[in-house]
PDB file of C-alpha atoms in Angstrom:
ATOM      1  CA  LYS A 213      11.519  31.539 -14.237  1.00 62.00           C
ATOM      2  CA  GLY A 214      14.898  30.609 -12.724  1.00 66.00           C
ATOM      3  CA  SER A 215      13.195  27.444 -10.526  1.00 69.00           C
ATOM      4  CA  ILE A 216      15.157  24.332 -10.252  1.00 67.00           C
ATOM      5  CA  LEU A 217      12.781  21.341 -10.428  1.00 67.00           C
ATOM      6  CA  ARG A 218      14.165  17.555  -9.991  1.00 69.00           C
ATOM      7  CA  THR A 219      14.238  14.243  -9.056  1.00 61.00           C
ATOM      8  CA  SER A 220      14.438  10.567  -9.400  1.00 59.00           C
ATOM      9  CA  LYS A 221      12.007   9.296  -8.711  1.00 65.00           C
ATOM     10  CA  LYS A 222       8.043  10.131  -8.973  1.00 79.00           C
ATOM     11  CA  MET A 223       7.219  14.521  -9.432  1.00 82.00           C
ATOM     12  CA  HIS A 224       3.454  14.699  -9.419  1.00 86.00           C
ATOM     13  CA  ILE A 225       2.124  18.061  -9.877  1.00 87.00           C
ATOM     14  CA  LYS A 226      -1.337  18.633 -10.310  1.00 91.00           C
ATOM     15  CA  SER A 227      -3.454  21.578 -12.182  1.00 91.00           C
ATOM     16  CA  ASN A 228      -3.523  24.951 -11.977  1.00 91.00           C
ATOM     17  CA  VAL A 229      -0.405  25.356  -9.772  1.00 93.00           C
ATOM     18  CA  GLU A 230       1.550  28.081  -9.657  1.00 92.00           C
ATOM     19  CA  ILE A 231       5.628  27.392  -8.582  1.00 92.00           C
ATOM     20  CA  ALA A 232       7.029  31.188  -8.464  1.00 91.00           C
ATOM     21  CA  THR A 233      10.537  32.453  -9.140  1.00 90.00           C
ATOM     22  CA  TYR A 234      14.046  30.739  -7.682  1.00 90.00           C
ATOM     23  CA  CYS A 235      13.008  27.434  -6.135  1.00 92.00           C
ATOM     24  CA  ALA A 236      14.877  25.175  -5.885  1.00 90.00           C
ATOM     25  CA  ILE A 237      12.930  21.464  -5.891  1.00 90.00           C
ATOM     26  CA  PHE A 238      15.327  18.697  -5.366  1.00 88.00           C
ATOM     27  CA  SER A 239      17.127  16.068  -3.000  1.00 85.00           C
ATOM     28  CA  ARG A 240      19.628  17.749  -1.048  1.00 84.00           C
ATOM     29  CA  GLU A 241      21.421  14.181  -0.284  1.00 83.00           C
ATOM     30  CA  ASN A 242      23.494  12.646  -2.428  1.00 83.00           C
ATOM     31  CA  GLY A 243      21.506   8.776  -2.875  1.00 83.00           C
ATOM     32  CA  TYR A 244      18.580   9.726  -1.152  1.00 86.00           C
ATOM     33  CA  ASP A 245      15.339  10.420  -3.563  1.00 86.00           C
ATOM     34  CA  GLY A 246      11.768  11.077  -2.805  1.00 90.00           C
ATOM     35  CA  ASN A 247       8.283  11.252  -4.800  1.00 91.00           C
ATOM     36  CA  LEU A 248       6.724  15.188  -4.738  1.00 93.00           C
ATOM     37  CA  VAL A 249       3.185  15.915  -4.137  1.00 95.00           C
ATOM     38  CA  ILE A 250       1.560  18.936  -5.933  1.00 96.00           C
ATOM     39  CA  GLY A 251      -1.975  19.118  -5.401  1.00 95.00           C
ATOM     40  CA  LYS A 252      -4.890  21.246  -7.407  1.00 93.00           C
ATOM     41  CA  GLY A 253      -4.651  24.748  -7.267  1.00 93.00           C
ATOM     42  CA  SER A 254      -1.746  25.622  -4.728  1.00 95.00           C
ATOM     43  CA  HIS A 255       1.459  28.016  -4.921  1.00 95.00           C
ATOM     44  CA  ILE A 256       4.585  27.728  -3.738  1.00 95.00           C
ATOM     45  CA  GLY A 257       6.025  31.414  -3.772  1.00 94.00           C
ATOM     46  CA  ASP A 258       9.594  33.288  -4.805  1.00 93.00           C
ATOM     47  CA  TYR A 259      12.761  31.910  -3.227  1.00 94.00           C
ATOM     48  CA  THR A 260      11.125  28.510  -1.698  1.00 96.00           C
ATOM     49  CA  ILE A 261      14.022  25.470  -0.820  1.00 95.00           C
ATOM     50  CA  ILE A 262      11.713  21.997  -1.063  1.00 95.00           C
ATOM     51  CA  ASP A 263      14.181  19.105  -0.148  1.00 94.00           C
ATOM     52  CA  LEU A 264      13.249  16.411  -1.258  1.00 92.00           C
ATOM     53  CA  SER A 265      16.156  12.969   0.873  1.00 91.00           C
ATOM     54  CA  SER A 266      12.334  12.020   0.977  1.00 93.00           C
ATOM     55  CA  ASN A 267       9.122  12.331   0.339  1.00 95.00           C
ATOM     56  CA  VAL A 268       7.709  15.505  -0.026  1.00 96.00           C
ATOM     57  CA  ASN A 269       3.439  16.012  -0.177  1.00 97.00           C
ATOM     58  CA  ILE A 270       1.427  18.878  -1.053  1.00 97.00           C
ATOM     59  CA  GLY A 271      -2.485  19.196  -0.638  1.00 95.00           C
ATOM     60  CA  ASP A 272      -5.217  21.101  -2.681  1.00 95.00           C
ATOM     61  CA  ASN A 273      -4.802  25.024  -2.220  1.00 94.00           C
ATOM     62  CA  VAL A 274      -2.041  25.029  -0.930  1.00 95.00           C
ATOM     63  CA  ALA A 275      -0.540  28.418  -0.547  1.00 95.00           C
ATOM     64  CA  VAL A 276       3.088  28.496   0.856  1.00 96.00           C
ATOM     65  CA  GLY A 277       4.475  31.979   0.918  1.00 95.00           C
ATOM     66  CA  PRO A 278       8.188  33.146  -0.750  1.00 95.00           C
ATOM     67  CA  ASN A 279      11.745  31.998   1.248  1.00 95.00           C
ATOM     68  CA  CYS A 280      10.315  29.559   2.937  1.00 97.00           C
ATOM     69  CA  THR A 281      12.127  25.683   3.805  1.00 96.00           C
ATOM     70  CA  PHE A 282      10.814  22.153   3.828  1.00 97.00           C
ATOM     71  CA  TYR A 283      13.461  20.298   5.320  1.00 95.00           C
ATOM     72  CA  THR A 284      13.510  16.286   4.751  1.00 95.00           C
ATOM     73  CA  HIS A 285      16.192  15.124   5.893  1.00 89.00           C
ATOM     74  CA  ASP A 286      18.915  14.981   9.508  1.00 86.00           C
ATOM     75  CA  HIS A 287      22.223  14.010  10.629  1.00 82.00           C
ATOM     76  CA  ASP A 288      22.925  12.020  12.861  1.00 80.00           C
ATOM     77  CA  TYR A 289      25.105  14.490  14.958  1.00 79.00           C
ATOM     78  CA  THR A 290      25.708  11.503  17.972  1.00 82.00           C
ATOM     79  CA  ASP A 291      28.819  10.520  15.444  1.00 77.00           C
ATOM     80  CA  ASN A 292      31.427  11.433  17.569  1.00 81.00           C
ATOM     81  CA  LYS A 293      33.632  10.336  14.068  1.00 83.00           C
ATOM     82  CA  LYS A 294      33.006  12.741  11.698  1.00 81.00           C
ATOM     83  CA  VAL A 295      31.222  16.420  11.803  1.00 82.00           C
ATOM     84  CA  PRO A 296      27.479  16.914  12.258  1.00 76.00           C
ATOM     85  CA  TRP A 297      26.187  18.499   8.796  1.00 77.00           C
ATOM     86  CA  LYS A 298      28.675  15.243   6.711  1.00 75.00           C
ATOM     87  CA  SER A 299      27.371  12.634   9.275  1.00 77.00           C
ATOM     88  CA  HIS A 300      24.737  10.175   7.877  1.00 76.00           C
ATOM     89  CA  PRO A 301      21.467  11.759   6.849  1.00 81.00           C
ATOM     90  CA  LEU A 302      18.305  10.890   8.456  1.00 85.00           C
ATOM     91  CA  ALA A 303      15.631  11.135   6.252  1.00 87.00           C
ATOM     92  CA  ALA A 304      11.722  11.678   6.745  1.00 90.00           C
ATOM     93  CA  THR A 305       8.423  13.017   5.011  1.00 94.00           C
ATOM     94  CA  ILE A 306       6.175  16.215   5.485  1.00 97.00           C
ATOM     95  CA  GLN A 307       3.415  16.789   5.015  1.00 98.00           C
ATOM     96  CA  ILE A 308       0.581  19.360   3.649  1.00 97.00           C
ATOM     97  CA  LYS A 309      -3.536  19.406   3.576  1.00 96.00           C
ATOM     98  CA  ASN A 310      -5.731  20.846   2.052  1.00 94.00           C
ATOM     99  CA  GLY A 311      -6.653  24.623   2.246  1.00 92.00           C
ATOM    100  CA  VAL A 312      -3.289  25.086   4.591  1.00 95.00           C
ATOM    101  CA  TRP A 313      -1.136  29.059   4.341  1.00 95.00           C
ATOM    102  CA  ILE A 314       1.781  29.490   5.146  1.00 96.00           C
ATOM    103  CA  GLY A 315       3.338  32.672   5.308  1.00 95.00           C
ATOM    104  CA  THR A 316       6.960  33.935   4.297  1.00 94.00           C
ATOM    105  CA  ASN A 317       9.856  32.764   5.597  1.00 95.00           C
ATOM    106  CA  VAL A 318       8.649  29.440   7.567  1.00 96.00           C
ATOM    107  CA  THR A 319      10.658  26.562   8.292  1.00 97.00           C
ATOM    108  CA  ILE A 320       9.965  22.985   8.505  1.00 98.00           C
ATOM    109  CA  LEU A 321      11.507  20.468   9.619  1.00 96.00           C
ATOM    110  CA  PRO A 322      11.375  16.392   8.718  1.00 95.00           C
ATOM    111  CA  ASN A 323       8.815  14.123  10.249  1.00 96.00           C
ATOM    112  CA  VAL A 324       5.899  16.844  10.371  1.00 97.00           C
ATOM    113  CA  LYS A 325       2.400  16.438   9.200  1.00 98.00           C
ATOM    114  CA  ILE A 326       0.602  20.049   9.338  1.00 97.00           C
ATOM    115  CA  ASN A 327      -3.220  19.324   8.874  1.00 95.00           C
ATOM    116  CA  GLU A 328      -6.236  21.241   6.642  1.00 92.00           C
ATOM    117  CA  SER A 329      -6.062  24.510   6.557  1.00 90.00           C
ATOM    118  CA  VAL A 330      -3.931  25.484   9.324  1.00 94.00           C
ATOM    119  CA  ILE A 331      -2.137  29.039   8.889  1.00 94.00           C
ATOM    120  CA  ILE A 332       1.896  28.904   9.812  1.00 95.00           C
ATOM    121  CA  ALA A 333       2.365  33.046  10.531  1.00 95.00           C
ATOM    122  CA  ALA A 334       5.485  34.046   8.902  1.00 94.00           C
ATOM    123  CA  ASN A 335       9.428  33.553  10.141  1.00 95.00           C
ATOM    124  CA  THR A 336       7.825  30.725  11.960  1.00 96.00           C
ATOM    125  CA  LEU A 337       9.738  27.254  12.901  1.00 96.00           C
ATOM    126  CA  ILE A 338       7.612  23.818  12.435  1.00 98.00           C
ATOM    127  CA  ASN A 339       9.123  21.127  14.085  1.00 97.00           C
ATOM    128  CA  LYS A 340       6.314  18.926  15.521  1.00 97.00           C
ATOM    129  CA  ASN A 341       3.113  17.538  13.816  1.00 97.00           C
ATOM    130  CA  CYS A 342       0.280  20.781  13.669  1.00 96.00           C
ATOM    131  CA  ASN A 343      -1.955  18.643  14.410  1.00 92.00           C
ATOM    132  CA  LYS A 344      -5.108  21.456  15.457  1.00 88.00           C
ATOM    133  CA  LYS A 345      -6.289  24.135  12.979  1.00 90.00           C
ATOM    134  CA  ALA A 346      -5.332  26.972  14.084  1.00 93.00           C
ATOM    135  CA  ILE A 347      -2.696  29.644  13.107  1.00 94.00           C
ATOM    136  CA  TYR A 348       0.440  28.307  14.626  1.00 96.00           C
ATOM    137  CA  GLY A 349       3.843  30.857  14.948  1.00 95.00           C
ATOM    138  CA  GLY A 350       6.873  31.039  16.884  1.00 94.00           C
ATOM    139  CA  ILE A 351      10.298  29.477  17.337  1.00 93.00           C
ATOM    140  CA  PRO A 352       9.542  26.219  17.572  1.00 95.00           C
ATOM    141  CA  GLY A 353       6.150  27.024  16.005  1.00 95.00           C
ATOM    142  CA  LYS A 354       3.037  27.037  19.012  1.00 95.00           C
ATOM    143  CA  MET A 355      -1.091  26.981  19.124  1.00 95.00           C
ATOM    144  CA  ILE A 356      -1.407  30.966  19.160  1.00 94.00           C
ATOM    145  CA  LYS A 357      -5.149  30.454  18.169  1.00 92.00           C
ATOM    146  CA  GLU A 358      -7.589  27.648  16.955  1.00 90.00           C
ATOM    147  CA  LEU A 359      -9.408  28.872  14.468  1.00 87.00           C
ATOM    148  CA  ASN A 360     -13.019  26.629  14.145  1.00 80.00           C
ATOM    149  CA  TRP A 361     -14.503  27.143  10.905  1.00 67.00           C
ATOM    150  CA  SER A 362     -14.161  24.994   7.853  1.00 61.00           C
ATOM    151  CA  PHE A 363     -14.283  25.195   4.176  1.00 58.00           C
ATOM    152  CA  ASN A 364     -17.824  23.679   4.058  1.00 62.00           C
ATOM    153  CA  LYS A 365     -19.032  25.308   6.719  1.00 65.00           C
ATOM    154  CA  LEU A 366     -18.134  28.343   5.387  1.00 61.00           C
ATOM    155  CA  LYS A 367     -19.967  27.364   1.121  1.00 61.00           C
ATOM    156  CA  THR A 368     -23.073  26.127   3.177  1.00 68.00           C
ATOM    157  CA  GLU A 369     -22.800  29.387   5.556  1.00 65.00           C
ATOM    158  CA  PHE A 370     -22.498  31.238   1.995  1.00 62.00           C
ATOM    159  CA  ASN A 371     -25.061  29.030  -0.410  1.00 65.00           C
ATOM    160  CA  VAL A 372     -27.848  30.322   2.636  1.00 69.00           C
ATOM    161  CA  THR A 373     -26.865  34.231   2.832  1.00 66.00           C
ATOM    162  CA  MET A 374     -27.985  34.357  -0.761  1.00 64.00           C
ATOM    163  CA  LYS A 375     -30.311  31.990  -0.435  1.00 69.00           C
ATOM    164  CA  LEU A 376     -32.073  34.555   2.031  1.00 69.00           C
ATOM    165  CA  LEU A 377     -31.038  37.086  -0.121  1.00 66.00           C
ATOM    166  CA  GLY A 378     -33.114  35.935  -2.494  1.00 65.00           C
ATOM    167  CA  ASN A 379     -35.951  35.056  -1.276  1.00 64.00           C
ATOM    168  CA  PHE A 380     -36.006  38.926   1.012  1.00 61.00           C
ATOM    169  CA  TYR A 381     -35.333  40.405  -3.101  1.00 60.00           C
ATOM    170  CA  ARG A 382     -38.135  38.593  -4.166  1.00 63.00           C
ATOM    171  CA  SER A 383     -40.423  39.519  -1.368  1.00 64.00           C
ATOM    172  CA  ILE A 384     -39.505  42.987  -2.902  1.00 56.00           C
ATOM    173  CA  LEU A 385     -40.471  42.920  -5.919  1.00 59.00           C
ATOM    174  CA  ARG A 386     -43.921  41.846  -4.943  1.00 65.00           C
ATOM    175  CA  ASN A 387     -45.248  44.309  -3.121  1.00 64.00           C
ATOM    176  CA  ASN A 388     -46.122  47.274  -5.468  1.00 62.00           C
ATOM    177  CA  LYS A 389     -45.343  50.473  -3.319  1.00 61.00           C
ATOM    178  CA  ILE A 390     -41.907  49.981  -3.464  1.00 59.00           C
ATOM    179  CA  ARG A 391     -41.184  47.643  -6.613  1.00 56.00           C
ATOM    180  CA  LYS A 392     -41.237  51.144  -8.582  1.00 61.00           C
ATOM    181  CA  PHE A 393     -39.241  52.347  -6.221  1.00 57.00           C
ATOM    182  CA  VAL A 394     -36.757  49.755  -5.524  1.00 53.00           C
ATOM    183  CA  LYS A 395     -36.631  48.510  -8.922  1.00 51.00           C
ATOM    184  CA  PRO A 396     -34.880  51.076 -10.804  1.00 53.00           C
ATOM    185  CA  LEU A 397     -32.691  51.145  -8.253  1.00 48.00           C
ATOM    186  CA  ILE A 398     -31.868  47.291  -8.564  1.00 48.00           C
ATOM    187  CA  TYR A 399     -31.310  47.932 -12.389  1.00 49.00           C
ATOM    188  CA  ASN A 400     -29.222  51.343 -13.166  1.00 47.00           C
ATOM    189  CA  TYR A 401     -26.563  50.542 -10.800  1.00 41.00           C
ATOM    190  CA  ASN A 402     -24.380  48.806 -12.879  1.00 39.00           C
TER     191      ASN A 402
END
């Protein structure tokens, strides 16, 4: 509701993507038009601005909190013949990999790559690549804590745990004395 998506280039938004209310997704500089890719299952929070002066690639299952700003351009402030914000734009891509979680009020500057499963704390300014799987926070953003998990590892551990619980449950039911006590508890739990 109330969001603006505008580009003259290619926009590819995959399935189950949510773009919340009052987002502004378009090039902030005349004559500059980047491509937008948003991967499946991703969410863009309320009042988020995504500048498409250059390409923005957002992976699968990325969560972007409200009030975030992605700038894909800056200005050549060394040109002393013009005020800095009217000088020549310098555009560069933003790339956000799968499974990234971006908190509220985060600003991401041009030419930044955020690797898979990174967490960006609220009120952070990201001006450099976030290469390690970690939590980043602050102004400018710095690594706060390294994370040593992966989605595939968690999925494998969950499957192993469920298999062990299934084996445990079957072994309980094989014991007649325990089965008479446990089985009614399990089936009457609902």
